[in-house]
Short mmCIF file of N, CA and C in Angstrom, two decimals:
data_model
loop_
_atom_site.label_atom_id
_atom_site.label_comp_id
_atom_site.label_asym_id
_atom_site.label_seq_id
_atom_site.Cartn_x
_atom_site.Cartn_y
_atom_site.Cartn_z
N UNK A 476 -44.72 70.82 -11.18
CA UNK A 476 -43.71 70.46 -12.09
C UNK A 476 -42.86 69.33 -11.74
N UNK A 477 -43.24 69.50 -10.05
CA UNK A 477 -42.85 67.83 -8.87
C UNK A 477 -43.73 67.19 -9.77
N UNK A 478 -44.41 67.27 -9.94
CA UNK A 478 -45.42 65.89 -9.76
C UNK A 478 -45.32 64.99 -10.60
N UNK A 479 -44.89 65.45 -11.45
CA UNK A 479 -44.13 64.82 -12.76
C UNK A 479 -43.49 62.81 -12.82
N UNK A 480 -42.58 62.82 -11.18
CA UNK A 480 -42.00 62.27 -11.09
C UNK A 480 -42.28 60.70 -10.50
N UNK A 481 -42.04 59.82 -11.37
CA UNK A 481 -42.57 58.70 -11.36
C UNK A 481 -42.04 58.10 -9.89
N UNK A 482 -42.88 56.71 -9.43
CA UNK A 482 -42.52 56.53 -8.26
C UNK A 482 -42.23 54.97 -8.47
N UNK A 483 -42.44 54.50 -10.31
CA UNK A 483 -41.85 53.22 -10.20
C UNK A 483 -40.45 53.51 -10.43
N UNK A 484 -39.26 53.51 -9.64
CA UNK A 484 -38.13 53.34 -10.41
C UNK A 484 -37.21 52.23 -10.75
N UNK A 485 -36.49 52.06 -11.16
CA UNK A 485 -35.79 50.79 -11.83
C UNK A 485 -34.73 51.13 -11.66
N UNK A 486 -34.14 49.59 -10.71
CA UNK A 486 -32.65 49.73 -10.17
C UNK A 486 -32.80 48.43 -9.53
N UNK A 487 -31.82 48.69 -8.36
CA UNK A 487 -32.01 47.11 -7.26
C UNK A 487 -32.06 48.15 -6.25
N UNK A 488 -32.21 47.07 -5.08
CA UNK A 488 -32.57 47.74 -3.59
C UNK A 488 -31.32 47.60 -2.94
N UNK A 489 -30.73 48.09 -1.92
CA UNK A 489 -29.60 47.85 -1.15
C UNK A 489 -29.55 46.46 -1.20
N UNK A 490 -30.81 45.58 -0.57
CA UNK A 490 -30.77 44.35 0.41
C UNK A 490 -30.08 43.23 -0.65
N UNK A 491 -30.85 43.69 -2.26
CA UNK A 491 -30.25 42.50 -3.90
C UNK A 491 -29.31 43.08 -3.62
N UNK A 492 -28.53 43.93 -3.85
CA UNK A 492 -26.79 43.91 -4.11
C UNK A 492 -26.28 43.17 -2.69
N UNK A 493 -26.68 43.80 -1.85
CA UNK A 493 -26.15 42.49 -0.50
C UNK A 493 -26.15 41.21 -0.72
N UNK A 494 -26.98 40.88 -0.79
CA UNK A 494 -27.31 39.27 -1.12
C UNK A 494 -26.68 38.64 -2.45
N UNK A 495 -26.33 39.66 -3.62
CA UNK A 495 -26.22 39.48 -4.61
C UNK A 495 -24.24 39.19 -4.13
N UNK A 496 -23.97 40.30 -3.36
CA UNK A 496 -22.52 39.91 -3.34
C UNK A 496 -22.25 38.63 -2.24
N UNK A 497 -22.56 38.40 -1.62
CA UNK A 497 -22.87 37.53 -0.45
C UNK A 497 -22.87 36.40 -1.36
N UNK A 498 -23.97 35.76 -1.85
CA UNK A 498 -23.73 34.74 -2.99
C UNK A 498 -22.52 34.69 -3.74
N UNK A 499 -21.76 35.47 -4.07
CA UNK A 499 -21.06 35.44 -5.15
C UNK A 499 -20.27 34.58 -4.00
N UNK A 500 -19.51 35.69 -2.86
CA UNK A 500 -18.35 35.40 -2.05
C UNK A 500 -18.78 34.13 -1.45
N UNK A 501 -19.37 33.66 -1.43
CA UNK A 501 -19.59 32.14 -0.60
C UNK A 501 -19.17 31.28 -1.94
N UNK A 502 -19.83 31.43 -3.54
CA UNK A 502 -18.59 30.78 -4.14
C UNK A 502 -18.05 30.95 -4.59
N UNK A 503 -17.06 31.92 -4.56
CA UNK A 503 -15.85 32.02 -4.83
C UNK A 503 -15.09 31.26 -3.88
N UNK A 504 -15.69 31.67 -1.98
CA UNK A 504 -14.34 30.73 -1.27
C UNK A 504 -14.82 29.49 -1.67
N UNK A 505 -15.56 28.60 -2.34
CA UNK A 505 -15.72 27.00 -2.66
C UNK A 505 -15.39 27.00 -3.19
N UNK A 506 -14.65 27.90 -4.59
CA UNK A 506 -13.83 27.60 -5.72
C UNK A 506 -12.59 27.85 -5.08
N UNK A 507 -12.55 28.44 -4.72
CA UNK A 507 -11.08 28.94 -4.07
C UNK A 507 -10.23 27.28 -3.36
N UNK A 508 -11.35 27.00 -2.63
CA UNK A 508 -10.72 25.57 -1.40
C UNK A 508 -10.52 24.77 -2.53
N UNK A 509 -11.33 24.33 -3.08
CA UNK A 509 -11.80 23.59 -4.47
C UNK A 509 -10.10 23.48 -4.80
N UNK A 510 -9.99 24.91 -5.32
CA UNK A 510 -8.43 24.75 -6.27
C UNK A 510 -7.05 24.76 -5.35
N UNK A 511 -7.52 24.91 -4.10
CA UNK A 511 -6.46 24.56 -2.62
C UNK A 511 -6.21 23.38 -2.25
N UNK A 512 -7.29 22.69 -2.60
CA UNK A 512 -7.07 20.61 -2.46
C UNK A 512 -6.13 20.24 -3.60
N UNK A 513 -6.40 20.78 -4.77
CA UNK A 513 -6.28 20.00 -6.20
C UNK A 513 -4.09 20.44 -5.72
N UNK A 514 -4.38 21.66 -5.79
CA UNK A 514 -2.68 21.83 -6.00
C UNK A 514 -2.03 20.38 -4.39
N UNK A 515 -2.93 21.05 -3.33
CA UNK A 515 -2.41 20.07 -2.29
C UNK A 515 -2.23 18.52 -2.81
N UNK A 516 -2.99 18.09 -3.40
CA UNK A 516 -3.17 16.92 -3.85
C UNK A 516 -2.08 16.87 -5.40
N UNK A 517 -2.16 17.78 -5.74
CA UNK A 517 -1.28 17.68 -7.14
C UNK A 517 0.63 17.21 -6.53
N UNK A 518 0.62 18.61 -5.56
CA UNK A 518 1.72 18.49 -4.76
C UNK A 518 2.18 17.10 -4.48
N UNK A 519 1.02 16.53 -3.51
CA UNK A 519 1.53 15.16 -3.08
C UNK A 519 2.24 14.06 -3.95
N UNK A 520 1.07 14.33 -5.33
CA UNK A 520 1.19 12.80 -6.03
C UNK A 520 2.52 13.38 -6.65
N UNK A 521 3.33 14.76 -6.83
CA UNK A 521 4.78 14.60 -7.48
C UNK A 521 5.60 14.13 -6.19
N UNK A 522 5.45 14.63 -5.26
CA UNK A 522 6.55 13.83 -4.11
C UNK A 522 6.59 11.90 -4.13
N UNK A 523 5.27 12.14 -4.05
CA UNK A 523 5.72 10.55 -3.91
C UNK A 523 5.89 9.95 -5.72
N UNK A 524 5.69 10.42 -6.75
CA UNK A 524 6.38 10.05 -7.62
C UNK A 524 8.05 10.30 -7.98
N UNK A 525 8.49 11.68 -7.19
CA UNK A 525 10.04 11.32 -6.96
C UNK A 525 10.33 10.35 -5.97
N UNK A 526 9.56 9.95 -4.65
CA UNK A 526 10.45 9.12 -4.21
C UNK A 526 10.11 7.60 -4.79
N UNK A 527 9.35 7.00 -5.76
CA UNK A 527 8.71 6.51 -6.80
C UNK A 527 10.46 5.69 -7.00
N UNK A 528 10.76 7.22 -7.75
CA UNK A 528 11.68 7.50 -9.21
C UNK A 528 13.07 6.81 -8.62
N UNK A 529 13.07 7.90 -6.82
CA UNK A 529 14.77 7.52 -6.86
C UNK A 529 14.48 5.67 -6.04
N UNK A 530 13.02 5.55 -5.45
CA UNK A 530 13.83 3.69 -5.04
C UNK A 530 13.92 2.93 -6.45
N UNK A 531 13.19 3.02 -7.50
CA UNK A 531 13.37 2.63 -9.06
C UNK A 531 14.94 2.46 -8.47
N UNK A 532 15.56 3.84 -8.61
CA UNK A 532 16.86 4.37 -8.77
C UNK A 532 17.77 3.22 -7.65
N UNK A 533 17.64 3.22 -7.14
CA UNK A 533 18.66 2.66 -6.12
C UNK A 533 18.01 0.82 -6.12
N UNK A 534 17.14 0.39 -6.69
CA UNK A 534 16.41 -0.55 -6.95
C UNK A 534 17.54 -1.45 -7.91
N UNK A 535 17.73 -0.64 -8.62
CA UNK A 535 18.53 -0.57 -9.87
C UNK A 535 20.31 -0.50 -9.92
N UNK A 536 20.65 0.02 -8.68
CA UNK A 536 21.56 0.71 -8.26
C UNK A 536 22.13 -0.94 -7.79
N UNK A 537 21.08 -1.38 -6.34
CA UNK A 537 21.42 -2.88 -6.28
C UNK A 537 21.10 -3.62 -7.06
N UNK A 538 21.13 -4.25 -8.23
CA UNK A 538 21.15 -5.37 -8.93
C UNK A 538 22.04 -5.61 -10.33
N UNK A 539 22.84 -4.66 -9.87
CA UNK A 539 23.82 -4.18 -10.35
C UNK A 539 24.86 -4.48 -9.26
N UNK A 540 25.04 -4.82 -8.54
CA UNK A 540 26.22 -5.07 -7.20
C UNK A 540 26.52 -7.28 -7.53
N UNK A 541 27.68 -7.23 -6.68
CA UNK A 541 28.04 -8.29 -6.64
C UNK A 541 26.76 -9.22 -5.81
N UNK A 542 26.44 -10.83 -6.94
CA UNK A 542 24.99 -10.92 -5.81
C UNK A 542 25.61 -12.08 -5.08
N UNK A 543 26.68 -12.50 -4.62
CA UNK A 543 27.58 -13.40 -3.58
C UNK A 543 27.76 -12.30 -2.55
N UNK A 544 28.42 -11.27 -2.44
CA UNK A 544 28.14 -10.26 -1.76
C UNK A 544 26.92 -10.08 -0.35
N UNK A 545 26.17 -9.40 -1.57
CA UNK A 545 24.81 -9.24 -0.93
C UNK A 545 23.88 -10.76 -0.65
N UNK A 546 23.91 -11.92 -0.84
CA UNK A 546 23.98 -13.20 -0.71
C UNK A 546 24.31 -13.44 0.64
N UNK A 547 25.69 -12.78 0.43
CA UNK A 547 26.39 -13.54 2.34
C UNK A 547 26.19 -11.99 2.88
N UNK A 548 26.25 -10.78 3.40
CA UNK A 548 25.40 -9.58 3.44
C UNK A 548 23.96 -9.83 4.18
N UNK A 549 22.78 -10.38 3.48
CA UNK A 549 21.66 -10.94 3.97
C UNK A 549 21.41 -11.96 4.81
N UNK A 550 22.88 -12.80 5.01
CA UNK A 550 22.31 -14.18 5.72
C UNK A 550 20.95 -14.80 4.48
N UNK A 551 20.83 -14.67 3.89
CA UNK A 551 20.14 -14.90 2.56
C UNK A 551 20.20 -16.21 2.33
N UNK A 552 18.67 -17.16 2.42
CA UNK A 552 18.46 -18.88 3.13
C UNK A 552 19.06 -18.55 4.94
N UNK A 553 18.78 -18.39 5.63
CA UNK A 553 19.02 -18.43 7.05
C UNK A 553 17.55 -17.50 7.30
N UNK A 554 16.90 -18.57 7.73
CA UNK A 554 15.17 -18.47 8.33
C UNK A 554 15.15 -18.02 10.04
N UNK A 555 14.54 -17.39 10.67
CA UNK A 555 13.88 -17.37 11.23
C UNK A 555 15.32 -16.47 12.55
N UNK A 556 16.11 -15.87 12.13
CA UNK A 556 17.07 -14.44 12.35
C UNK A 556 16.34 -13.74 12.04
N UNK A 557 17.62 -12.50 12.79
CA UNK A 557 17.58 -10.90 12.16
C UNK A 557 18.12 -10.90 10.99
N UNK A 558 17.60 -10.46 10.10
CA UNK A 558 18.55 -9.43 8.59
C UNK A 558 19.08 -8.08 8.55
N UNK A 559 20.02 -8.69 8.09
CA UNK A 559 20.77 -6.91 8.27
C UNK A 559 20.40 -5.74 7.41
N UNK A 560 20.12 -4.51 7.47
CA UNK A 560 19.64 -3.47 6.48
C UNK A 560 20.34 -2.44 6.45
N UNK A 561 20.16 -2.27 4.74
CA UNK A 561 21.45 -1.63 4.26
C UNK A 561 20.74 0.15 4.29
N UNK A 562 20.79 0.98 5.58
CA UNK A 562 20.61 1.77 5.54
C UNK A 562 21.33 3.13 4.83
N UNK A 563 20.28 3.86 4.16
CA UNK A 563 20.74 5.74 3.49
C UNK A 563 21.77 6.09 4.28
N UNK A 564 21.02 6.40 5.46
CA UNK A 564 21.49 7.50 6.83
C UNK A 564 22.93 6.94 7.18
N UNK A 565 22.91 6.33 7.26
CA UNK A 565 24.10 5.21 7.94
C UNK A 565 24.94 5.01 6.66
N UNK A 566 24.36 5.27 5.71
CA UNK A 566 25.69 5.31 4.25
C UNK A 566 26.38 6.93 4.24
N UNK A 567 25.72 7.45 4.78
CA UNK A 567 25.88 9.27 4.49
C UNK A 567 26.73 9.73 5.77
N UNK A 568 26.25 8.85 7.04
CA UNK A 568 27.02 9.28 8.07
C UNK A 568 28.51 8.89 8.11
N UNK A 569 28.70 7.25 8.36
CA UNK A 569 29.49 5.97 7.55
C UNK A 569 30.14 6.61 6.79
N UNK A 570 31.04 6.61 5.82
CA UNK A 570 31.13 6.54 4.65
C UNK A 570 31.26 5.25 4.16
N UNK A 571 32.39 4.70 4.72
CA UNK A 571 33.39 3.91 4.86
C UNK A 571 32.29 1.98 5.07
N UNK A 572 31.87 2.04 5.61
CA UNK A 572 30.80 1.15 6.23
C UNK A 572 30.50 0.52 5.58
N UNK A 573 29.58 0.55 4.53
CA UNK A 573 29.60 -0.33 3.17
C UNK A 573 30.50 -0.56 2.29
N UNK A 574 31.61 -0.48 2.64
CA UNK A 574 32.78 -0.76 1.46
C UNK A 574 33.62 -2.04 1.27
N UNK A 575 33.30 -2.84 2.25
CA UNK A 575 33.31 -3.73 1.82
C UNK A 575 32.10 -4.50 0.77
N UNK A 576 30.99 -3.86 1.07
CA UNK A 576 29.99 -4.87 0.32
C UNK A 576 30.16 -4.25 -1.57
N UNK A 577 30.37 -2.86 -1.22
CA UNK A 577 30.62 -1.71 -2.45
C UNK A 577 31.76 -1.86 -2.98
N UNK A 578 32.32 -2.74 -3.06
CA UNK A 578 33.89 -2.56 -3.10
C UNK A 578 34.07 -1.37 -4.39
N UNK A 579 32.78 -1.46 -5.32
CA UNK A 579 33.96 -0.24 -6.50
C UNK A 579 33.31 1.03 -6.62
N UNK A 580 32.00 0.97 -5.76
CA UNK A 580 31.41 1.67 -5.93
C UNK A 580 32.16 3.17 -4.65
N UNK A 581 32.35 4.53 -5.35
CA UNK A 581 33.18 5.50 -4.40
C UNK A 581 31.78 5.46 -3.18
N UNK A 582 31.89 6.55 -2.17
CA UNK A 582 31.30 6.09 -0.61
C UNK A 582 30.02 7.38 -1.08
N UNK A 583 30.60 8.74 -1.54
CA UNK A 583 30.38 9.23 -2.20
C UNK A 583 28.85 9.53 -3.33
N UNK A 584 29.00 8.47 -3.79
CA UNK A 584 28.19 7.76 -4.74
C UNK A 584 26.79 7.22 -4.34
N UNK A 585 27.75 6.27 -3.72
CA UNK A 585 26.89 5.49 -2.51
C UNK A 585 25.91 6.01 -1.62
N UNK A 586 25.94 7.07 -1.20
CA UNK A 586 25.67 8.19 -0.05
C UNK A 586 24.28 9.19 -1.29
N UNK A 587 24.96 9.10 -2.15
CA UNK A 587 24.01 10.05 -3.52
C UNK A 587 22.63 9.29 -3.85
N UNK A 588 22.99 7.77 -3.67
CA UNK A 588 22.02 6.82 -4.13
C UNK A 588 21.61 6.25 -3.07
N UNK A 589 21.22 6.25 -1.64
CA UNK A 589 20.63 6.04 -0.47
C UNK A 589 20.59 6.90 0.08
N UNK A 590 21.28 8.32 0.11
CA UNK A 590 20.39 9.41 1.30
C UNK A 590 20.63 10.63 -0.27
N UNK A 591 19.64 10.79 -1.05
CA UNK A 591 19.40 11.37 -2.22
C UNK A 591 19.04 13.02 -1.55
N UNK A 592 19.07 14.19 -1.90
CA UNK A 592 18.86 14.94 -2.40
C UNK A 592 18.11 15.60 -3.12
N UNK A 593 16.83 15.41 -3.43
CA UNK A 593 16.45 16.08 -5.11
C UNK A 593 15.47 17.64 -4.29
N UNK A 594 15.66 18.56 -5.03
CA UNK A 594 14.75 20.42 -4.91
C UNK A 594 14.69 20.42 -3.19
N UNK A 595 15.84 20.13 -3.03
CA UNK A 595 16.19 20.95 -2.10
C UNK A 595 15.52 19.84 -0.21
N UNK A 596 15.31 18.18 -0.78
CA UNK A 596 14.51 17.52 0.37
C UNK A 596 15.33 16.33 0.19
N UNK A 597 15.68 16.20 1.37
CA UNK A 597 16.41 14.76 1.70
C UNK A 597 15.60 14.01 1.89
N UNK A 598 15.96 13.10 1.38
CA UNK A 598 15.50 11.31 1.57
C UNK A 598 16.18 10.08 2.01
N UNK A 599 15.42 9.83 2.80
CA UNK A 599 16.98 8.45 3.17
C UNK A 599 16.09 7.11 2.33
N UNK A 600 17.02 6.24 1.79
CA UNK A 600 16.34 5.09 1.08
C UNK A 600 17.23 3.49 2.11
N UNK A 601 16.35 2.77 2.69
CA UNK A 601 16.88 1.79 2.84
C UNK A 601 16.38 0.44 2.16
N UNK A 602 16.99 -0.28 2.52
CA UNK A 602 16.79 -1.56 1.17
C UNK A 602 17.13 -2.99 2.95
N UNK A 603 15.44 -3.69 1.85
CA UNK A 603 15.28 -4.71 3.64
C UNK A 603 15.24 -6.09 2.53
N UNK A 604 16.44 -7.03 3.04
CA UNK A 604 15.81 -8.66 2.53
C UNK A 604 14.83 -9.11 2.61
N UNK A 605 13.63 -9.56 1.76
CA UNK A 605 12.49 -9.91 2.37
C UNK A 605 12.49 -11.53 2.86
N UNK A 606 12.50 -12.01 3.79
CA UNK A 606 13.14 -13.49 4.15
C UNK A 606 11.88 -13.83 4.02
N UNK A 607 10.52 -13.98 4.45
CA UNK A 607 8.85 -14.09 4.02
C UNK A 607 8.90 -15.25 3.08
N UNK A 608 8.93 -13.79 1.63
CA UNK A 608 8.85 -14.06 0.28
C UNK A 608 9.89 -14.89 0.11
N UNK A 609 11.39 -14.75 0.16
CA UNK A 609 12.13 -16.25 -0.01
C UNK A 609 12.12 -17.43 0.31
N UNK A 610 11.34 -17.67 1.59
CA UNK A 610 11.16 -18.77 2.52
C UNK A 610 9.97 -19.14 1.12
N UNK A 611 8.89 -18.37 0.68
CA UNK A 611 7.86 -19.40 0.38
C UNK A 611 7.68 -20.02 -0.69
N UNK A 612 9.04 -19.15 -1.31
CA UNK A 612 9.78 -19.11 -2.65
C UNK A 612 10.55 -20.74 -2.66
N UNK A 613 11.16 -20.75 -1.82
CA UNK A 613 11.90 -22.10 -1.21
C UNK A 613 11.68 -23.20 -1.20
N UNK A 614 10.32 -22.89 -0.20
CA UNK A 614 9.22 -24.43 -0.05
C UNK A 614 7.55 -24.26 -1.11
N UNK A 615 8.28 -24.09 -1.69
CA UNK A 615 7.08 -23.98 -3.11
C UNK A 615 6.81 -25.50 -3.41
N UNK A 616 5.93 -25.53 -3.58
CA UNK A 616 5.68 -26.98 -4.33
C UNK A 616 5.89 -26.34 -6.09
N UNK A 617 5.94 -25.71 -6.40
CA UNK A 617 6.29 -25.21 -8.00
C UNK A 617 8.07 -25.42 -8.19
N UNK A 618 8.44 -26.40 -8.87
CA UNK A 618 9.71 -26.60 -8.55
C UNK A 618 10.86 -25.40 -9.48
N UNK A 619 9.87 -24.84 -10.72
CA UNK A 619 10.33 -23.86 -11.39
C UNK A 619 10.22 -22.81 -10.18
N UNK A 620 9.68 -22.41 -9.66
CA UNK A 620 9.89 -21.18 -8.13
C UNK A 620 11.29 -21.88 -7.09
N UNK A 621 11.04 -22.97 -7.14
CA UNK A 621 12.43 -23.37 -6.44
C UNK A 621 13.78 -22.91 -7.11
N UNK A 622 13.93 -23.55 -8.33
CA UNK A 622 15.10 -23.21 -8.98
C UNK A 622 14.79 -22.02 -9.46
N UNK A 623 14.46 -21.19 -9.61
CA UNK A 623 14.82 -19.87 -9.44
C UNK A 623 14.96 -19.09 -7.93
N UNK A 624 14.48 -19.79 -7.01
CA UNK A 624 15.10 -18.85 -5.67
C UNK A 624 16.34 -18.92 -5.47
N UNK A 625 16.98 -19.71 -5.75
CA UNK A 625 17.89 -20.33 -5.54
C UNK A 625 19.46 -19.00 -5.61
N UNK A 626 17.71 -18.02 -6.42
CA UNK A 626 19.53 -17.46 -8.09
C UNK A 626 18.66 -15.69 -7.57
N UNK A 627 18.60 -15.92 -6.50
CA UNK A 627 17.44 -13.99 -6.80
C UNK A 627 17.21 -13.89 -4.80
N UNK A 628 17.54 -11.85 -4.51
CA UNK A 628 17.48 -12.03 -3.36
C UNK A 628 16.30 -11.67 -3.82
N UNK A 629 15.26 -11.73 -2.86
CA UNK A 629 13.79 -10.51 -2.75
C UNK A 629 14.21 -9.17 -1.82
N UNK A 630 14.32 -8.37 -2.51
CA UNK A 630 14.45 -6.98 -1.51
C UNK A 630 13.19 -6.17 -1.27
N UNK A 631 12.92 -5.05 -0.50
CA UNK A 631 12.06 -4.14 -0.83
C UNK A 631 13.00 -3.31 -0.47
N UNK A 632 12.67 -1.48 -1.02
CA UNK A 632 13.63 -0.91 -1.33
C UNK A 632 12.74 0.05 -1.03
N UNK A 633 12.72 0.97 0.56
CA UNK A 633 11.86 1.79 1.20
C UNK A 633 12.35 3.25 1.29
N UNK A 634 11.76 3.99 0.94
CA UNK A 634 12.08 5.74 0.61
C UNK A 634 11.35 6.54 1.80
N UNK A 635 11.87 6.82 2.71
CA UNK A 635 11.40 8.18 3.26
C UNK A 635 11.42 9.23 3.38
N UNK A 636 10.45 10.65 2.87
CA UNK A 636 10.18 11.51 2.65
C UNK A 636 10.57 12.71 3.91
N UNK A 637 10.72 13.78 3.37
CA UNK A 637 10.65 14.63 4.31
C UNK A 637 8.96 15.03 4.81
N UNK A 638 8.46 15.43 5.80
CA UNK A 638 7.45 15.88 6.58
C UNK A 638 6.81 16.81 5.59
N UNK A 639 5.79 16.60 5.19
CA UNK A 639 5.01 16.96 4.96
C UNK A 639 3.71 18.06 5.09
N UNK A 640 3.38 18.52 4.56
CA UNK A 640 2.39 19.72 4.95
C UNK A 640 1.54 19.76 6.44
N UNK A 641 1.26 18.33 6.40
CA UNK A 641 0.72 17.26 8.43
C UNK A 641 1.49 17.38 8.71
N UNK A 642 2.81 17.27 8.54
CA UNK A 642 3.70 16.86 9.84
C UNK A 642 4.25 16.11 10.09
N UNK A 643 4.07 14.74 9.09
CA UNK A 643 4.22 13.54 9.12
C UNK A 643 4.63 12.83 7.98
N UNK A 644 6.16 12.14 7.73
CA UNK A 644 6.66 11.69 6.92
C UNK A 644 6.60 10.57 6.37
N UNK A 645 6.36 10.65 4.84
CA UNK A 645 5.51 9.59 4.11
C UNK A 645 6.62 8.62 3.40
N UNK A 646 5.95 6.84 3.37
CA UNK A 646 6.55 6.20 2.81
C UNK A 646 6.32 5.34 1.85
N UNK A 647 7.39 5.09 0.83
CA UNK A 647 6.82 4.34 -0.11
C UNK A 647 7.91 3.21 -0.54
N UNK A 648 7.30 2.33 -1.20
CA UNK A 648 7.85 1.21 -1.01
C UNK A 648 8.05 0.41 -2.34
N UNK A 649 9.36 -0.05 -3.13
CA UNK A 649 9.37 -1.00 -4.63
C UNK A 649 10.06 -2.06 -4.18
N UNK A 650 9.14 -3.01 -4.64
CA UNK A 650 9.91 -4.63 -4.23
C UNK A 650 10.57 -5.52 -5.22
N UNK A 651 11.32 -5.79 -5.53
CA UNK A 651 12.19 -6.75 -6.67
C UNK A 651 13.64 -7.12 -5.83
N UNK A 652 14.03 -7.90 -7.63
CA UNK A 652 14.96 -9.13 -7.02
C UNK A 652 16.69 -8.65 -7.20
N UNK A 653 17.37 -9.13 -6.98
CA UNK A 653 18.60 -9.38 -6.92
C UNK A 653 18.46 -10.63 -7.48
N UNK A 654 20.08 -11.12 -9.52
CA UNK A 654 19.43 -11.81 -9.42
C UNK A 654 21.15 -11.92 -9.66
N UNK A 655 21.12 -13.22 -9.27
CA UNK A 655 22.37 -14.11 -9.78
C UNK A 655 23.64 -13.32 -10.84
N UNK A 656 24.26 -13.41 -10.51
CA UNK A 656 25.05 -12.57 -12.32
C UNK A 656 25.61 -14.20 -13.30
N UNK A 657 25.04 -15.13 -12.86
CA UNK A 657 25.01 -15.73 -14.18
C UNK A 657 23.54 -15.97 -14.81
N UNK A 658 23.07 -15.34 -14.33
CA UNK A 658 21.69 -14.85 -15.39
C UNK A 658 21.50 -13.71 -15.85
N UNK A 659 22.50 -12.86 -15.48
CA UNK A 659 22.53 -10.99 -16.27
C UNK A 659 22.78 -11.67 -17.56
#
């Protein structure tokens, strides 16, 4: 009666099952790391998009200000010297620092533009005069560029975000022009 049991049992051995589990684990770890990297990349792009939009907002704000006062503040067309920078941290720390430059703007509104907090992340925006670009425009052989440069102030809006997962802060910049009111 015991002799009728067949020796050809069908099924998986323990080694085959363990090998399948190991292969499945390796594949799932690789896929998990891929999705983690994709999430990290997506988050950094989202942060960069927020930063660029805030910088564009600050540039539009600057374009609506008094051209004459900004021209005087930046010492535009005076080359070879240090030019002041509008600092977002100063706008928040000393609300009345830029009151002469922006007389029609509330100090808290200026701080909200130059030192905004979005999604509990504080950003700092600095507005710099681009003297080299302005000097190139004034010294250009193209008469149209020379004529335009007298009514334009080239600026660079630099925004610095909070430190990310790597521990280092990221910067983004938007360049544009502040135009004379006569051209607006």
